[in-house]
Short mmCIF file of C-alpha atoms and ligand atoms in Angstrom, two decimals:
data_model
loop_
_atom_site.label_atom_id
_atom_site.label_comp_id
_atom_site.label_asym_id
_atom_site.label_seq_id
_atom_site.Cartn_x
_atom_site.Cartn_y
_atom_site.Cartn_z
CA MET A 52 0.00 0.00 0.00
CA TYR A 53 1.47 3.34 -0.96
CA ASN A 54 0.38 6.37 0.89
CA VAL A 55 0.41 9.38 -1.41
CA TRP A 56 1.61 11.75 1.24
CA GLU A 57 4.46 9.43 2.12
CA ASN A 58 5.56 9.56 -1.47
CA VAL A 59 5.28 13.33 -1.55
CA LEU A 60 7.38 13.49 1.60
CA ALA A 61 9.93 11.10 0.15
CA GLU A 62 10.24 13.46 -2.82
CA ILE A 63 10.66 16.49 -0.56
CA GLU A 64 13.13 14.70 1.65
CA GLN A 65 15.52 14.41 -1.22
CA LYS A 66 15.49 18.13 -1.84
CA VAL A 67 15.96 19.58 1.62
CA SER A 68 18.49 19.04 4.39
CA PRO A 69 17.67 16.32 6.96
CA ALA A 70 17.36 19.03 9.64
CA ASN A 71 14.89 21.02 7.57
CA PHE A 72 12.95 17.93 6.73
CA SER A 73 12.58 16.79 10.29
CA THR A 74 11.68 20.26 11.54
CA TRP A 75 9.18 21.29 8.90
CA PHE A 76 7.78 18.20 7.30
CA LYS A 77 7.91 15.31 9.71
CA ASP A 78 4.58 16.04 11.37
CA THR A 79 2.64 17.16 8.32
CA THR A 80 -0.29 15.26 6.88
CA LEU A 81 -2.50 15.44 3.85
CA LEU A 82 -5.92 16.29 5.24
CA SER A 83 -7.73 16.38 1.97
CA ALA A 84 -7.24 16.67 -1.76
CA SER A 85 -10.43 17.22 -3.64
CA ASP A 86 -12.21 19.81 -5.81
CA ASP A 87 -8.87 21.20 -6.92
CA HIS A 88 -8.15 22.07 -3.34
CA VAL A 89 -5.41 20.59 -1.20
CA ILE A 90 -5.30 20.93 2.57
CA ILE A 91 -2.18 20.07 4.45
CA GLY A 92 -2.30 19.53 8.19
CA VAL A 93 0.45 21.07 10.30
CA LYS A 94 1.33 21.10 13.96
CA ASN A 95 0.82 24.78 14.76
CA SER A 96 0.50 28.19 13.16
CA PHE A 97 4.24 28.78 13.02
CA PHE A 98 4.45 26.01 10.49
CA VAL A 99 1.84 27.60 8.28
CA LYS A 100 3.88 30.74 7.88
CA GLN A 101 7.16 28.96 7.36
CA LEU A 102 5.87 26.36 4.93
CA ARG A 103 4.15 29.03 2.87
CA SER A 104 7.07 31.37 2.69
CA LYS A 105 9.88 28.89 2.34
CA PHE A 106 8.63 25.70 0.82
CA LEU A 107 5.48 26.35 -1.17
CA ASP A 108 7.05 25.71 -4.57
CA LEU A 109 8.71 22.57 -3.37
CA ILE A 110 5.48 21.17 -1.95
CA THR A 111 3.51 22.10 -5.06
CA ASP A 112 6.07 20.39 -7.21
CA ALA A 113 6.16 17.23 -5.15
CA LEU A 114 2.36 16.99 -5.09
CA LYS A 115 2.16 17.38 -8.86
CA LYS A 116 4.82 14.77 -9.39
CA ASN A 117 2.64 12.40 -7.41
CA GLY A 118 -0.36 13.04 -9.58
CA ILE A 119 -2.20 15.51 -7.37
CA GLU A 120 -3.33 18.45 -9.48
CA PHE A 121 -4.87 21.42 -7.72
CA THR A 122 -5.42 25.14 -7.97
CA THR A 123 -5.40 26.15 -4.34
CA ILE A 124 -3.47 24.90 -1.37
CA ASP A 125 -4.13 25.55 2.29
CA PHE A 126 -2.44 24.73 5.53
CA GLU A 127 -4.54 23.90 8.51
CA VAL A 128 -3.49 23.42 12.11
CA SER A 129 -4.34 19.89 13.12
CA SER A 130 -5.74 19.56 16.59
CA THR A 131 -2.83 17.36 17.54
CA SER A 132 0.76 16.99 16.54
CA LYS A 133 0.17 13.30 16.12
CA PRO A 134 -0.97 13.21 12.54
CA LYS A 135 -2.82 9.93 12.68
CA VAL A 136 -5.62 11.38 14.74
CA ARG A 137 -6.97 13.69 12.12
CA SER A 138 -5.38 12.68 8.91
CA ARG A 139 -7.10 10.40 6.55
CA GLU A 140 -4.99 7.67 5.16
CA VAL A 141 -4.93 8.73 1.58
CA THR A 142 -4.09 5.84 -0.64
CA THR A 143 -4.29 5.25 -4.31
CA THR A 144 -7.56 3.47 -3.76
CA ASP A 145 -9.15 6.33 -1.86
CA SER A 146 -12.22 6.99 -3.97
CA SER A 147 -12.73 10.57 -2.85
CA LEU A 148 -9.56 11.46 -4.65
CA GLY A 149 -11.23 10.24 -7.81
CA ASP A 150 -9.05 9.99 -10.84
CA ARG A 151 -6.98 12.96 -9.88
CA ILE A 152 -4.36 10.58 -8.69
CA LYS A 153 -2.64 8.62 -11.34
CA PRO A 154 -1.37 5.19 -10.42
CA LEU A 155 1.86 5.67 -8.56
CA LYS A 156 5.09 4.23 -9.68
CA LYS A 157 5.80 1.36 -7.35
CA SER A 158 9.26 2.69 -6.76
CA LEU A 159 10.42 6.27 -6.75
CA ASP A 160 13.77 5.05 -8.03
CA THR A 161 15.32 5.44 -4.66
CA LYS A 162 16.69 2.66 -2.61
CA SER A 163 15.07 4.15 0.42
CA ILE A 164 11.62 3.19 -0.77
CA SER A 165 12.18 -0.28 -2.12
CA ASN A 166 14.02 -1.63 0.90
CA GLY A 167 12.06 0.37 3.42
CA LEU A 168 15.16 2.08 4.75
CA ASN A 169 15.20 5.79 5.35
CA SER A 170 18.67 7.26 5.10
CA LYS A 171 17.96 9.88 7.73
CA TYR A 172 18.31 7.28 10.47
CA THR A 173 22.02 6.84 11.09
CA LEU A 174 24.06 5.48 13.91
CA ASP A 175 25.98 8.75 14.05
CA SER A 176 22.85 10.66 14.89
CA PHE A 177 21.77 8.15 17.54
CA VAL A 178 22.95 9.48 20.87
CA ILE A 179 24.26 6.81 23.19
CA GLY A 180 23.20 7.09 26.80
CA SER A 181 22.46 5.04 29.88
CA ASN A 182 19.03 4.26 28.44
CA ASN A 183 20.31 2.49 25.34
CA ASP A 184 24.01 1.64 25.62
CA LEU A 185 23.60 -2.14 25.74
CA ALA A 186 21.30 -2.18 22.73
CA VAL A 187 23.70 0.04 20.81
CA SER A 188 26.68 -2.17 21.53
CA ALA A 189 24.73 -5.17 20.28
CA ALA A 190 23.77 -3.16 17.21
CA LYS A 191 27.41 -2.39 16.53
CA SER A 192 28.33 -6.02 16.85
CA ILE A 193 25.62 -6.91 14.32
CA ILE A 194 27.00 -4.34 11.91
CA ASP A 195 30.47 -5.88 12.21
CA THR A 196 29.35 -9.48 11.97
CA PRO A 197 25.73 -9.86 10.91
CA GLY A 198 23.99 -13.17 11.40
CA THR A 199 26.23 -14.38 14.18
CA ARG A 200 26.08 -13.52 17.85
CA TYR A 201 22.93 -11.44 18.22
CA ASN A 202 20.68 -13.33 15.89
CA PRO A 203 17.81 -12.72 16.07
CA PHE A 204 18.20 -9.27 17.58
CA PHE A 205 15.10 -8.46 19.59
CA LEU A 206 14.71 -4.81 20.61
CA TYR A 207 11.84 -3.66 22.77
CA GLY A 208 10.63 -0.60 24.65
CA GLY A 209 7.82 1.94 24.85
CA PRO A 210 6.84 4.28 22.02
CA GLY A 211 9.16 7.08 20.95
CA LEU A 212 12.26 5.62 22.57
CA GLY A 213 14.28 5.03 19.41
CA LYS A 214 13.48 1.49 18.26
CA THR A 215 12.80 2.41 14.66
CA HIS A 216 15.77 4.76 14.55
CA LEU A 217 18.19 2.16 15.85
CA VAL A 218 17.12 -0.74 13.65
CA GLN A 219 16.95 1.48 10.57
CA ALA A 220 20.45 2.69 11.41
CA ILE A 221 21.68 -0.91 11.50
CA GLY A 222 20.17 -1.51 8.07
CA ASN A 223 21.65 1.66 6.63
CA GLU A 224 25.09 0.99 8.04
CA LEU A 225 25.12 -2.63 6.82
CA LEU A 226 24.22 -1.39 3.37
CA ARG A 227 26.82 1.35 3.45
CA ARG A 228 29.51 -1.20 4.19
CA ASP A 229 28.29 -3.69 1.66
CA PRO A 230 25.92 -2.27 -0.95
CA SER A 231 25.33 -5.71 -2.41
CA LEU A 232 23.48 -6.89 0.70
CA LYS A 233 19.77 -7.49 0.36
CA ILE A 234 18.04 -5.84 3.26
CA LEU A 235 14.37 -5.29 3.90
CA TYR A 236 12.81 -3.15 6.58
CA THR A 237 9.09 -3.57 7.07
CA PRO A 238 6.65 -2.74 9.85
CA ILE A 239 4.75 -5.91 10.70
CA SER A 240 1.52 -4.21 9.61
CA HIS A 241 2.86 -3.90 6.06
CA PHE A 242 4.08 -7.47 6.23
CA TYR A 243 0.62 -8.78 6.93
CA SER A 244 -1.23 -6.51 4.54
CA ASP A 245 1.18 -7.48 1.77
CA PHE A 246 0.79 -11.10 2.78
CA ILE A 247 -3.00 -10.94 2.59
CA ASP A 248 -2.77 -9.18 -0.79
CA ALA A 249 -0.44 -11.89 -2.06
CA ILE A 250 -2.71 -14.69 -0.89
CA GLN A 251 -5.77 -13.06 -2.40
CA ASN A 252 -3.99 -12.70 -5.71
CA GLY A 253 -2.68 -16.25 -5.61
CA LYS A 254 0.88 -15.03 -5.20
CA GLY A 255 1.73 -16.61 -1.87
CA LYS A 256 4.81 -18.35 -3.26
CA GLU A 257 6.22 -15.14 -4.71
CA PHE A 258 5.70 -13.43 -1.41
CA ASN A 259 7.74 -16.09 0.28
CA ARG A 260 10.46 -15.94 -2.35
CA LYS A 261 10.93 -12.23 -1.81
CA PHE A 262 12.02 -12.96 1.75
CA GLU A 263 14.08 -16.05 0.99
CA LYS A 264 16.68 -14.00 -0.83
CA LEU A 265 17.31 -11.53 1.98
CA ASP A 266 20.52 -11.15 3.92
CA CYS A 267 18.83 -9.15 6.63
CA LEU A 268 15.18 -8.80 7.56
CA ILE A 269 14.06 -6.01 9.87
CA ILE A 270 10.56 -6.24 11.28
CA ASP A 271 9.26 -3.21 13.20
CA ASP A 272 6.44 -3.06 15.77
CA PHE A 273 5.97 -6.79 16.03
CA GLN A 274 3.35 -6.34 18.78
CA PHE A 275 0.76 -5.65 16.06
CA ILE A 276 0.89 -9.31 15.06
CA VAL A 277 -1.83 -9.90 17.67
CA GLY A 278 -4.74 -11.77 16.18
CA LYS A 279 -3.09 -12.27 12.79
CA GLU A 280 -2.58 -16.01 13.04
CA LYS A 281 -1.97 -16.74 9.37
CA SER A 282 0.58 -13.96 9.06
CA GLN A 283 2.25 -15.17 12.20
CA GLU A 284 2.60 -18.62 10.74
CA GLU A 285 4.03 -17.22 7.54
CA PHE A 286 6.44 -15.08 9.48
CA PHE A 287 7.50 -18.08 11.54
CA ASN A 288 8.33 -20.00 8.33
CA ILE A 289 10.28 -17.12 6.88
CA PHE A 290 12.04 -16.65 10.18
CA ASN A 291 13.13 -20.30 10.29
CA ASP A 292 14.33 -20.28 6.69
CA LEU A 293 16.44 -17.19 7.17
CA TYR A 294 17.72 -18.27 10.53
CA GLN A 295 18.96 -21.56 9.18
CA LEU A 296 20.94 -19.72 6.56
CA ASN A 297 22.48 -17.49 9.26
CA LYS A 298 20.81 -14.43 7.86
CA GLN A 299 20.37 -11.55 10.26
CA ILE A 300 16.90 -11.07 11.68
CA ILE A 301 15.97 -7.95 13.61
CA VAL A 302 12.64 -7.49 15.37
CA THR A 303 11.29 -4.61 17.42
CA SER A 304 8.27 -4.55 19.66
CA ASP A 305 6.85 -2.51 22.51
CA ARG A 306 7.03 -5.56 24.76
CA LEU A 307 8.58 -9.01 25.04
CA PRO A 308 7.11 -11.68 22.75
CA SER A 309 5.93 -13.66 25.75
CA GLN A 310 3.83 -10.65 26.73
CA ILE A 311 2.09 -10.40 23.37
CA LYS A 312 -1.19 -12.23 23.44
CA THR A 313 -1.64 -14.93 20.81
CA VAL A 314 2.02 -15.25 19.94
CA ASP A 315 2.98 -18.86 19.54
CA GLU A 316 5.20 -19.97 22.41
CA ARG A 317 7.83 -21.50 20.17
CA LEU A 318 8.06 -18.36 18.09
CA ALA A 319 8.21 -16.26 21.24
CA SER A 320 11.16 -18.16 22.60
CA ARG A 321 12.97 -18.21 19.25
CA LEU A 322 12.63 -14.48 18.88
CA THR A 323 14.57 -13.87 22.05
CA MET A 324 17.18 -16.57 21.78
CA GLY A 325 19.74 -14.04 20.53
CA GLY A 326 18.95 -11.91 23.56
CA ALA A 327 16.33 -9.27 24.22
CA PHE A 328 17.49 -5.68 24.53
CA ASP A 329 15.39 -2.86 25.81
CA LEU A 330 15.39 0.88 25.33
CA GLN A 331 14.49 2.72 28.48
CA LEU A 332 13.26 6.18 29.24
CA PRO A 333 16.17 8.59 29.00
CA LYS A 334 17.46 10.16 32.20
CA PHE A 335 17.97 13.89 32.49
CA GLU A 336 21.57 13.73 31.23
CA ASP A 337 20.54 11.52 28.30
CA LYS A 338 17.83 13.97 27.34
CA CYS A 339 20.24 16.91 27.45
CA ALA A 340 22.74 15.01 25.31
CA ILE A 341 20.07 14.21 22.72
CA LEU A 342 18.94 17.83 22.56
CA ARG A 343 22.50 19.12 22.29
CA ALA A 344 23.16 16.73 19.42
CA LYS A 345 19.97 17.79 17.71
CA ALA A 346 20.81 21.48 18.10
CA GLU A 347 24.20 20.87 16.57
CA LEU A 348 22.74 18.92 13.69
CA MET A 349 20.29 21.71 12.95
CA GLY A 350 22.85 24.45 13.50
CA ALA A 351 20.46 25.91 16.05
CA ASP A 352 21.56 28.35 18.70
CA ILE A 353 20.06 27.40 22.03
CA GLU A 354 21.24 28.18 25.54
CA PRO A 355 22.26 25.28 27.82
CA GLU A 356 19.65 26.47 30.34
CA ALA A 357 16.93 26.20 27.72
CA ILE A 358 18.02 22.67 26.90
CA GLU A 359 17.90 21.79 30.58
CA TYR A 360 14.44 23.28 30.92
CA ILE A 361 13.10 21.14 28.07
CA ALA A 362 14.87 18.02 29.35
CA GLU A 363 13.44 18.54 32.80
CA ASN A 364 9.91 19.08 31.60
CA VAL A 365 9.43 16.37 29.02
CA ASN A 366 9.14 13.06 30.80
CA THR A 367 7.35 10.98 28.23
CA ASN A 368 9.70 9.95 25.46
CA ILE A 369 12.27 11.12 22.93
CA ARG A 370 9.71 11.81 20.23
CA ASP A 371 7.94 14.29 22.51
CA LEU A 372 11.27 15.71 23.57
CA GLU A 373 12.12 16.46 19.94
CA GLY A 374 8.65 17.90 19.37
CA GLU A 375 8.91 20.40 22.22
CA PHE A 376 12.42 21.29 21.16
CA SER A 377 11.34 22.09 17.60
CA THR A 378 8.35 24.09 18.78
CA ILE A 379 10.48 26.24 21.05
CA LEU A 380 13.00 26.84 18.27
CA LEU A 381 10.24 27.86 15.91
CA MET A 382 8.62 30.17 18.38
CA SER A 383 11.96 31.72 19.12
CA GLU A 384 12.54 32.37 15.43
CA VAL A 385 9.11 33.86 14.89
CA ARG A 386 9.05 36.00 18.02
CA GLY A 387 12.63 37.15 17.66
CA LEU A 388 13.56 35.98 21.15
CA THR A 389 16.18 33.46 22.16
CA PRO A 390 14.81 30.12 23.43
CA LEU A 391 15.78 31.02 26.99
CA GLU A 392 14.11 34.44 26.80
CA LEU A 393 11.02 32.74 25.53
CA ILE A 394 11.03 30.33 28.45
CA GLN A 395 11.73 33.08 30.95
CA ASN A 396 8.85 35.21 29.79
CA GLY A 397 6.54 32.25 30.12
CA SER A 398 5.59 31.84 26.45
CA ALA A 399 7.19 28.45 26.09
CA SER A 400 5.41 26.22 28.50
CA ILE A 401 5.62 22.56 27.64
CA SER A 402 2.29 21.36 26.35
CA ARG A 403 1.75 18.56 28.82
CA SER A 404 2.09 20.87 31.81
CA ASN A 405 -0.25 23.27 30.01
CA LYS A 406 -2.88 20.63 29.77
CA LEU A 407 -2.38 19.69 33.33
CA ARG A 408 -2.58 23.02 34.97
CA PRO A 409 -6.32 22.89 35.64
CA ILE A 410 -6.07 19.45 37.19
CA SER A 411 -5.60 19.16 40.89
CA GLY A 412 -3.94 16.46 42.92
CA LYS A 413 -7.32 15.51 44.28
CA GLN A 414 -8.68 14.92 40.79
CA VAL A 415 -5.73 12.70 39.95
CA VAL A 416 -6.28 10.65 43.08
CA GLU A 417 -9.97 10.29 42.23
CA LYS A 418 -9.23 9.16 38.68
CA VAL A 419 -6.74 6.55 39.84
CA ALA A 420 -9.12 5.20 42.49
CA LYS A 421 -11.95 5.07 39.98
CA TYR A 422 -9.77 3.28 37.46
CA TYR A 423 -8.97 0.58 40.00
CA ASN A 424 -12.55 0.46 41.19
CA LEU A 425 -11.66 1.49 44.71
CA PRO A 426 -13.26 4.08 46.95
CA VAL A 427 -10.80 6.97 47.43
CA LYS A 428 -10.93 6.37 51.16
CA GLU A 429 -9.79 2.82 50.78
CA MET A 430 -7.03 3.60 48.28
CA CYS A 431 -5.75 6.37 50.49
CA GLY A 432 -6.11 4.31 53.65
CA LYS A 433 -3.76 2.02 55.46
CA SER A 434 -4.50 -1.23 53.64
CA ARG A 435 -1.51 -3.41 52.74
CA VAL A 436 -3.53 -5.56 50.34
CA ALA A 437 -1.44 -5.81 47.18
CA ASN A 438 -3.83 -4.32 44.63
CA ILE A 439 -4.79 -1.44 46.90
CA LYS A 440 -1.19 -0.69 47.68
CA THR A 441 -0.29 -0.73 43.99
CA ALA A 442 -3.12 1.68 43.18
CA ARG A 443 -1.85 4.00 45.90
CA GLN A 444 1.67 3.82 44.48
CA VAL A 445 0.42 4.47 40.95
CA ALA A 446 -1.30 7.60 42.28
CA MET A 447 1.99 8.69 43.89
CA PHE A 448 3.84 8.04 40.67
CA ILE A 449 1.41 10.03 38.53
CA LEU A 450 1.29 12.93 40.97
CA SER A 451 5.06 13.09 40.92
CA LYS A 452 5.66 12.64 37.19
CA GLU A 453 2.71 14.55 35.81
CA LEU A 454 2.09 17.26 38.37
CA SER A 455 5.70 17.49 39.55
CA MET A 456 4.38 17.52 43.09
CA SER A 457 6.81 17.29 46.01
CA THR A 458 6.90 14.02 47.92
CA THR A 459 5.70 15.75 51.09
CA LYS A 460 2.67 17.11 49.28
CA ILE A 461 1.99 13.74 47.67
CA ALA A 462 2.06 12.13 51.13
CA THR A 463 -0.83 14.37 52.16
CA GLU A 464 -2.76 13.72 48.94
CA VAL A 465 -2.63 9.94 49.22
CA GLY A 466 -2.91 9.78 52.99
CA VAL A 467 0.46 8.33 53.92
CA LYS A 468 2.48 9.46 56.88
CA ASP A 469 5.76 10.61 55.45
CA HIS A 470 7.55 11.39 52.25
CA THR A 471 9.92 8.41 52.41
CA THR A 472 6.96 6.08 51.85
CA VAL A 473 6.15 8.16 48.79
CA MET A 474 9.71 8.00 47.52
CA HIS A 475 9.68 4.25 47.97
CA GLY A 476 6.32 3.95 46.19
CA ILE A 477 7.47 5.97 43.19
CA LYS A 478 10.69 3.96 42.93
CA LYS A 479 8.72 0.73 43.07
CA ILE A 480 6.50 1.75 40.17
CA GLU A 481 9.50 3.02 38.20
CA SER A 482 11.26 -0.29 38.51
CA ASP A 483 8.11 -2.34 37.86
CA LEU A 484 7.48 -0.36 34.69
CA LYS A 485 10.63 -1.70 33.12
CA LEU A 486 9.15 -5.12 32.64
CA ASN A 487 5.51 -4.94 33.60
CA PHE A 488 3.82 -3.97 30.39
CA SER A 489 0.35 -4.30 31.72
CA LEU A 490 1.23 -1.68 34.33
CA ARG A 491 2.57 0.55 31.55
CA ASP A 492 -0.75 0.23 29.73
CA GLN A 493 -2.70 0.93 32.90
CA ILE A 494 -0.80 4.14 33.57
CA GLU A 495 -1.24 5.25 29.97
CA GLU A 496 -4.97 4.61 30.24
CA ILE A 497 -5.23 6.49 33.50
CA LYS A 498 -3.42 9.43 31.93
CA GLU A 499 -5.90 9.37 29.08
CA HIS A 500 -8.72 9.55 31.63
CA ILE A 501 -6.98 12.44 33.33
CA TYR A 502 -6.34 14.46 30.17
CA GLY A 503 -9.38 13.36 28.26
P1 ADP B 279 10.10 4.20 18.42
O1 ADP B 279 10.31 3.47 17.13
O2 ADP B 279 10.69 3.49 19.60
O3 ADP B 279 8.69 4.60 18.65
P2 ADP B 279 11.65 6.24 17.09
O4 ADP B 279 12.82 5.44 16.64
O5 ADP B 279 10.66 6.62 16.07
O6 ADP B 279 10.93 5.56 18.33
O7 ADP B 279 12.22 7.54 17.82
C1 ADP B 279 11.44 8.70 18.05
C2 ADP B 279 12.27 9.92 17.71
O8 ADP B 279 13.31 10.08 18.66
C3 ADP B 279 12.93 9.82 16.35
O9 ADP B 279 12.89 11.07 15.71
C4 ADP B 279 14.36 9.43 16.68
O10 ADP B 279 15.26 9.91 15.71
C5 ADP B 279 14.57 10.10 18.03
N1 ADP B 279 15.51 9.37 18.88
C6 ADP B 279 15.22 8.30 19.66
N2 ADP B 279 16.30 7.89 20.33
C7 ADP B 279 17.31 8.72 19.98
C8 ADP B 279 18.69 8.82 20.34
N3 ADP B 279 19.25 7.98 21.23
N4 ADP B 279 19.41 9.80 19.78
C9 ADP B 279 18.85 10.66 18.91
N5 ADP B 279 17.57 10.63 18.53
C10 ADP B 279 16.80 9.68 19.05
MG1 MG B 280 8.85 2.92 15.74
#
């Protein structure tokens, strides 16, 4: 399946610097393309101005090259920076686009499309820190001697922590060293949609053959295999074939295979026999290092204090960290203030804390108790029963991470005697989160209740 906007972006990516591409285009979407009118979704109003003044011709050109003819073009601020929420998946079969879109060439004559690799992901631009050093050293070993020690290479961790970047970087580096290698990167969702297509068109054998010839197969977001039994079976076969030939297999997922429902036990254990490596949340120093590297890459001038402010205030993941960083740089350019000045005059508050301001500690406690089906009184009481205690600790954790509340204040909110109990509770959740994926999901859901 070829998404038109992806092709347009691929075209643009070749014409602008990686820094410009990631700043201006990464979060754009095609909201609609009909009646000679194209609407592009952007993250905020700063983008509208910049895209119009700097890149209009480029965008127009790239759209036309991809068969989208139009007379007017508009930019619209999407309600969220996460494009999937509002964008429509525009594909060549999208009927509302009518015949305005000519059939796309299957390949845009770039390697980056046919093998799924995107050259912007390099090992050089991947900052090594305490959150990823083991995974990176395994990655380097794979690059030196693919198909040997870490095979398969299983990389897992929450969203936005660098899984795609790291495995793409391995693919790119392998190819740089030996351009004759046959490498394929594919998200598991593409794997199964292609597989279904092949079966429906009676081309199951060809599908299989495409994989047989590979030297390295990279499968991203394996967790989405849930409920796709036939595809799982096919993947298992391909996996075994490649493995026997000592071909390198790389798989990412947000959790361990054993924690993905409906994954065959034998497959689960095979996937981790080369070791399972995780990417963790970056610590403060890691976040600063990533931002400094990004600033250097973009040639952006940003004060160390501003970097520290962003690092301190974004506690979700690296994707969000980059998002806030870009927004502050943009605002600083538009307003003619330095990033630090912007922060000091209060115009650059990080979006999550913005959203949270109207929410009190009491409301958080209520939401957590409700989520666990407990009366607030009971959750904030003295009970040592495991599930009640966990709920209490989750409340402590959320109050600390999301409201940046002091441990003394949290103690009062959740009805415990002193702040050391709170510190212990938060630490407990932090360490449980590393491997307890159900807990991760629970906390995400609670946050959705809180913000929603
Ligand atoms: P995931 O696949 O785990 O959801 P991504 O690989 O898409 O995460 O990473 C999210 C963003 O963060 C990407 O833009 C990526 O380049 C960046 N990123 C993640 N880890 C690092 C790192 N260690 N150094 C530099 N950039 C990183
Ligand atoms: Mg990813």
